[in-house]
mmCIF file of C-alpha atoms in Angstrom:
data_model
loop_
_atom_site.group_PDB
_atom_site.id
_atom_site.type_symbol
_atom_site.label_atom_id
_atom_site.label_comp_id
_atom_site.label_asym_id
_atom_site.label_seq_id
_atom_site.Cartn_x
_atom_site.Cartn_y
_atom_site.Cartn_z
ATOM 1 C CA UNK I 184 15.264 -40.813 -61.985
ATOM 2 C CA UNK I 185 15.854 -42.056 -58.453
ATOM 3 C CA UNK I 186 13.131 -44.163 -56.884
ATOM 4 C CA UNK I 187 12.533 -43.579 -53.179
ATOM 5 C CA UNK I 188 12.336 -46.673 -51.036
ATOM 6 C CA UNK I 189 9.162 -46.776 -48.988
ATOM 7 C CA UNK I 190 8.794 -48.297 -45.544
ATOM 8 C CA UNK I 191 6.799 -51.330 -44.458
ATOM 9 C CA UNK I 192 4.323 -51.110 -41.607
ATOM 10 C CA UNK I 193 3.473 -54.128 -39.417
ATOM 11 C CA UNK I 194 0.386 -54.833 -37.377
ATOM 12 C CA UNK I 195 1.328 -57.696 -35.070
ATOM 13 C CA UNK I 196 -0.502 -60.017 -32.766
ATOM 14 C CA UNK I 197 1.585 -62.351 -30.631
ATOM 15 C CA UNK I 198 0.347 -65.617 -29.163
ATOM 16 C CA UNK I 199 2.470 -66.591 -26.180
ATOM 17 C CA UNK I 200 2.569 -69.838 -24.217
ATOM 18 C CA UNK I 201 4.507 -70.972 -21.106
ATOM 19 C CA UNK I 202 6.039 -68.734 -18.447
ATOM 20 C CA UNK I 203 7.444 -65.298 -19.187
ATOM 21 C CA UNK I 204 10.814 -66.252 -17.709
ATOM 22 C CA UNK I 205 11.647 -69.136 -20.046
ATOM 23 C CA UNK I 206 12.030 -69.498 -23.797
ATOM 24 C CA UNK I 207 8.726 -70.310 -25.409
ATOM 25 C CA UNK I 208 7.165 -70.920 -28.790
ATOM 26 C CA UNK I 209 4.953 -68.196 -30.147
ATOM 27 C CA UNK I 210 2.817 -67.634 -33.216
ATOM 28 C CA UNK I 211 3.615 -64.207 -34.623
ATOM 29 C CA UNK I 212 0.730 -63.053 -36.818
ATOM 30 C CA UNK I 213 0.483 -59.721 -38.580
ATOM 31 C CA UNK I 214 -0.456 -57.699 -41.626
ATOM 32 C CA UNK I 215 2.097 -56.091 -43.937
ATOM 33 C CA UNK I 216 1.109 -52.702 -45.396
ATOM 34 C CA UNK I 217 2.684 -49.726 -47.128
ATOM 35 C CA UNK I 218 3.403 -47.234 -44.325
ATOM 36 C CA UNK I 219 2.107 -44.234 -46.292
ATOM 37 C CA UNK I 220 -0.810 -45.501 -48.365
ATOM 38 C CA UNK I 221 -1.929 -48.439 -46.202
ATOM 39 C CA UNK I 222 -1.934 -50.688 -49.290
ATOM 40 C CA UNK I 223 -1.650 -54.400 -48.452
ATOM 41 C CA UNK I 224 1.646 -55.971 -49.529
ATOM 42 C CA UNK I 225 0.972 -59.396 -51.016
ATOM 43 C CA UNK I 226 3.902 -61.831 -51.053
ATOM 44 C CA UNK I 227 6.113 -59.935 -48.597
ATOM 45 C CA UNK I 228 8.838 -62.156 -47.138
ATOM 46 C CA UNK I 229 8.880 -62.600 -43.360
ATOM 47 C CA UNK I 230 12.048 -64.301 -42.075
ATOM 48 C CA UNK I 231 13.177 -65.462 -38.609
ATOM 49 C CA UNK I 232 16.744 -64.100 -38.651
ATOM 50 C CA UNK I 233 19.422 -66.740 -38.015
ATOM 51 C CA UNK I 234 17.210 -69.637 -39.146
ATOM 52 C CA UNK I 235 15.743 -71.013 -42.376
ATOM 53 C CA UNK I 236 12.240 -70.275 -41.069
ATOM 54 C CA UNK I 237 10.384 -67.944 -43.477
ATOM 55 C CA UNK I 238 6.861 -67.315 -44.748
ATOM 56 C CA UNK I 239 5.119 -64.967 -47.199
ATOM 57 C CA UNK I 240 2.149 -62.687 -46.642
ATOM 58 C CA UNK I 241 -1.047 -63.904 -48.313
ATOM 59 C CA UNK I 242 -3.505 -62.132 -50.647
ATOM 60 C CA UNK I 243 -4.723 -60.017 -47.703
ATOM 61 C CA UNK I 244 -1.175 -59.119 -46.556
ATOM 62 C CA UNK I 245 -1.508 -61.469 -43.555
ATOM 63 C CA UNK I 246 1.205 -63.810 -42.290
ATOM 64 C CA UNK I 247 1.796 -66.215 -39.399
ATOM 65 C CA UNK I 248 5.255 -67.436 -38.447
ATOM 66 C CA UNK I 249 6.059 -69.709 -35.504
ATOM 67 C CA UNK I 250 9.254 -68.819 -33.617
ATOM 68 C CA UNK I 251 10.951 -69.513 -30.316
ATOM 69 C CA UNK I 252 11.379 -66.294 -28.304
ATOM 70 C CA UNK I 253 13.468 -64.305 -28.149
ATOM 71 C CA UNK I 254 13.482 -63.918 -31.935
ATOM 72 C CA UNK I 255 14.451 -61.301 -34.520
ATOM 73 C CA UNK I 256 11.962 -61.062 -37.404
ATOM 74 C CA UNK I 257 12.675 -59.274 -40.690
ATOM 75 C CA UNK I 258 10.193 -58.343 -43.397
ATOM 76 C CA UNK I 259 11.206 -57.467 -46.939
ATOM 77 C CA UNK I 260 9.412 -56.592 -50.167
ATOM 78 C CA UNK I 261 10.780 -55.558 -53.563
ATOM 79 C CA UNK I 262 11.175 -51.763 -53.781
ATOM 80 C CA UNK I 263 10.821 -51.239 -50.012
ATOM 81 C CA UNK I 264 13.304 -50.861 -47.182
ATOM 82 C CA UNK I 265 13.365 -53.949 -44.949
ATOM 83 C CA UNK I 266 11.822 -53.681 -41.497
ATOM 84 C CA UNK I 267 12.785 -55.773 -38.485
ATOM 85 C CA UNK I 268 11.777 -56.208 -34.872
ATOM 86 C CA UNK I 269 12.617 -58.359 -31.871
ATOM 87 C CA UNK I 270 10.105 -60.465 -29.981
#
């Protein structure tokens, strides 16, 4: 029996400092949920692509990762297709 891979849904809040024209450090905070059911995904891996910077979502599906923009962020969870976005 084939298992369908579900998608991850992000709710993101971005904290930005410094001018919009230069690189700047930001705190990327969000919640990781199942896209169909809305179930919180505990322990999802959130990784800043191209670095060793990674965090996991907590018991409420919430994460915060500090990156220097522009940044590519990828989220993965066992049994789900990975999702990524650029800040």
